[in-house]
Amino acid sequence: MAEQGTRIADAAGGVTDEAWANAAEHYDEDQLAALMSLIALINAFNRLNVINQQPAGDYKVGQFG
């Protein structure tokens, strides 16, 4: 679901009914809404990193403490 919801540049068409049905087997409606919100939030942060040219994955263990 996250992968299909993230791929917009190649006009993938969004999340398929099959992916929704699979997710619905594991989560109720409130949980699906929360999951969808988190996927959107993560995508927003990733896009901000692209705009700011901030590479992901440059954290070093212990760098903040």
PDB file of C-alpha atoms in Angstrom:
ATOM      1  CA  MET A   1       0.000   0.000   0.000  1.00  0.00           C
ATOM      2  CA  ALA A   2       2.785   2.430   0.893  1.00  0.00           C
ATOM      3  CA  GLU A   3       4.719   1.679  -2.273  1.00  0.00           C
ATOM      4  CA  GLN A   4       1.698   2.098  -4.526  1.00  0.00           C
ATOM      5  CA  GLY A   5       0.620   5.281  -2.763  1.00  0.00           C
ATOM      6  CA  THR A   6       4.079   6.775  -3.092  1.00  0.00           C
ATOM      7  CA  ARG A   7       4.618   6.178  -6.809  1.00  0.00           C
ATOM      8  CA  ILE A   8       3.005   9.187  -8.462  1.00  0.00           C
ATOM      9  CA  ALA A   9       5.661  10.331 -10.938  1.00  0.00           C
ATOM     10  CA  ASP A  10       5.179   7.362 -13.248  1.00  0.00           C
ATOM     11  CA  ALA A  11       1.350   7.666 -13.190  1.00  0.00           C
ATOM     12  CA  ALA A  12       1.029   4.290 -11.486  1.00  0.00           C
ATOM     13  CA  GLY A  13      -2.644   4.952 -10.750  1.00  0.00           C
ATOM     14  CA  GLY A  14      -2.654   4.910  -6.965  1.00  0.00           C
ATOM     15  CA  VAL A  15      -3.385   2.061  -4.608  1.00  0.00           C
ATOM     16  CA  THR A  16      -5.111  -0.923  -6.201  1.00  0.00           C
ATOM     17  CA  ASP A  17      -8.243  -2.515  -4.802  1.00  0.00           C
ATOM     18  CA  GLU A  18      -6.203  -5.648  -4.131  1.00  0.00           C
ATOM     19  CA  ALA A  19      -3.704  -3.729  -1.965  1.00  0.00           C
ATOM     20  CA  TRP A  20      -6.561  -2.077  -0.031  1.00  0.00           C
ATOM     21  CA  ALA A  21      -8.207  -5.464   0.534  1.00  0.00           C
ATOM     22  CA  ASN A  22      -4.916  -6.943   1.726  1.00  0.00           C
ATOM     23  CA  ALA A  23      -4.367  -4.069   4.162  1.00  0.00           C
ATOM     24  CA  ALA A  24      -7.980  -4.333   5.371  1.00  0.00           C
ATOM     25  CA  GLU A  25      -7.311  -7.949   6.380  1.00  0.00           C
ATOM     26  CA  HIS A  26      -4.797  -6.687   8.943  1.00  0.00           C
ATOM     27  CA  TYR A  27      -6.148  -3.277  10.006  1.00  0.00           C
ATOM     28  CA  ASP A  28      -9.544  -1.805  10.875  1.00  0.00           C
ATOM     29  CA  GLU A  29     -10.787   1.473   9.352  1.00  0.00           C
ATOM     30  CA  ASP A  30      -9.267   3.718  12.037  1.00  0.00           C
ATOM     31  CA  GLN A  31      -5.929   1.957  11.742  1.00  0.00           C
ATOM     32  CA  LEU A  32      -6.013   2.242   7.939  1.00  0.00           C
ATOM     33  CA  ALA A  33      -6.678   5.980   8.247  1.00  0.00           C
ATOM     34  CA  ALA A  34      -3.718   6.326  10.638  1.00  0.00           C
ATOM     35  CA  LEU A  35      -1.503   4.237   8.356  1.00  0.00           C
ATOM     36  CA  MET A  36      -2.489   6.311   5.334  1.00  0.00           C
ATOM     37  CA  SER A  37      -1.722   9.515   7.269  1.00  0.00           C
ATOM     38  CA  LEU A  38       1.696   8.237   8.296  1.00  0.00           C
ATOM     39  CA  ILE A  39       2.518   7.211   4.727  1.00  0.00           C
ATOM     40  CA  ALA A  40       1.558  10.708   3.548  1.00  0.00           C
ATOM     41  CA  LEU A  41       3.670  12.321   6.305  1.00  0.00           C
ATOM     42  CA  ILE A  42       6.729  10.223   5.476  1.00  0.00           C
ATOM     43  CA  ASN A  43       6.284  11.077   1.782  1.00  0.00           C
ATOM     44  CA  ALA A  44       6.079  14.776   2.653  1.00  0.00           C
ATOM     45  CA  PHE A  45       9.316  14.628   4.648  1.00  0.00           C
ATOM     46  CA  ASN A  46      11.037  12.719   1.837  1.00  0.00           C
ATOM     47  CA  ARG A  47       9.969  15.358  -0.686  1.00  0.00           C
ATOM     48  CA  LEU A  48      11.239  18.149   1.596  1.00  0.00           C
ATOM     49  CA  ASN A  49      14.596  16.356   1.743  1.00  0.00           C
ATOM     50  CA  VAL A  50      14.673  16.296  -2.068  1.00  0.00           C
ATOM     51  CA  ILE A  51      13.890  20.017  -2.279  1.00  0.00           C
ATOM     52  CA  ASN A  52      16.603  20.828   0.297  1.00  0.00           C
ATOM     53  CA  GLN A  53      19.046  18.372  -1.272  1.00  0.00           C
ATOM     54  CA  GLN A  54      19.374  16.637   2.076  1.00  0.00           C
ATOM     55  CA  PRO A  55      20.508  13.055   1.544  1.00  0.00           C
ATOM     56  CA  ALA A  56      18.787  10.406   3.621  1.00  0.00           C
ATOM     57  CA  GLY A  57      20.668   7.948   5.755  1.00  0.00           C
ATOM     58  CA  ASP A  58      23.550  10.141   6.963  1.00  0.00           C
ATOM     59  CA  TYR A  59      22.844   9.508  10.673  1.00  0.00           C
ATOM     60  CA  LYS A  60      25.764   8.108  12.629  1.00  0.00           C
ATOM     61  CA  VAL A  61      25.115   6.197  15.855  1.00  0.00           C
ATOM     62  CA  GLY A  62      25.709   8.472  18.829  1.00  0.00           C
ATOM     63  CA  GLN A  63      25.924  11.730  16.849  1.00  0.00           C
ATOM     64  CA  PHE A  64      23.315  13.387  19.082  1.00  0.00           C
ATOM     65  CA  GLY A  65      24.397  12.056  22.442  1.00  0.00           C
TER      66      GLY A  65
END
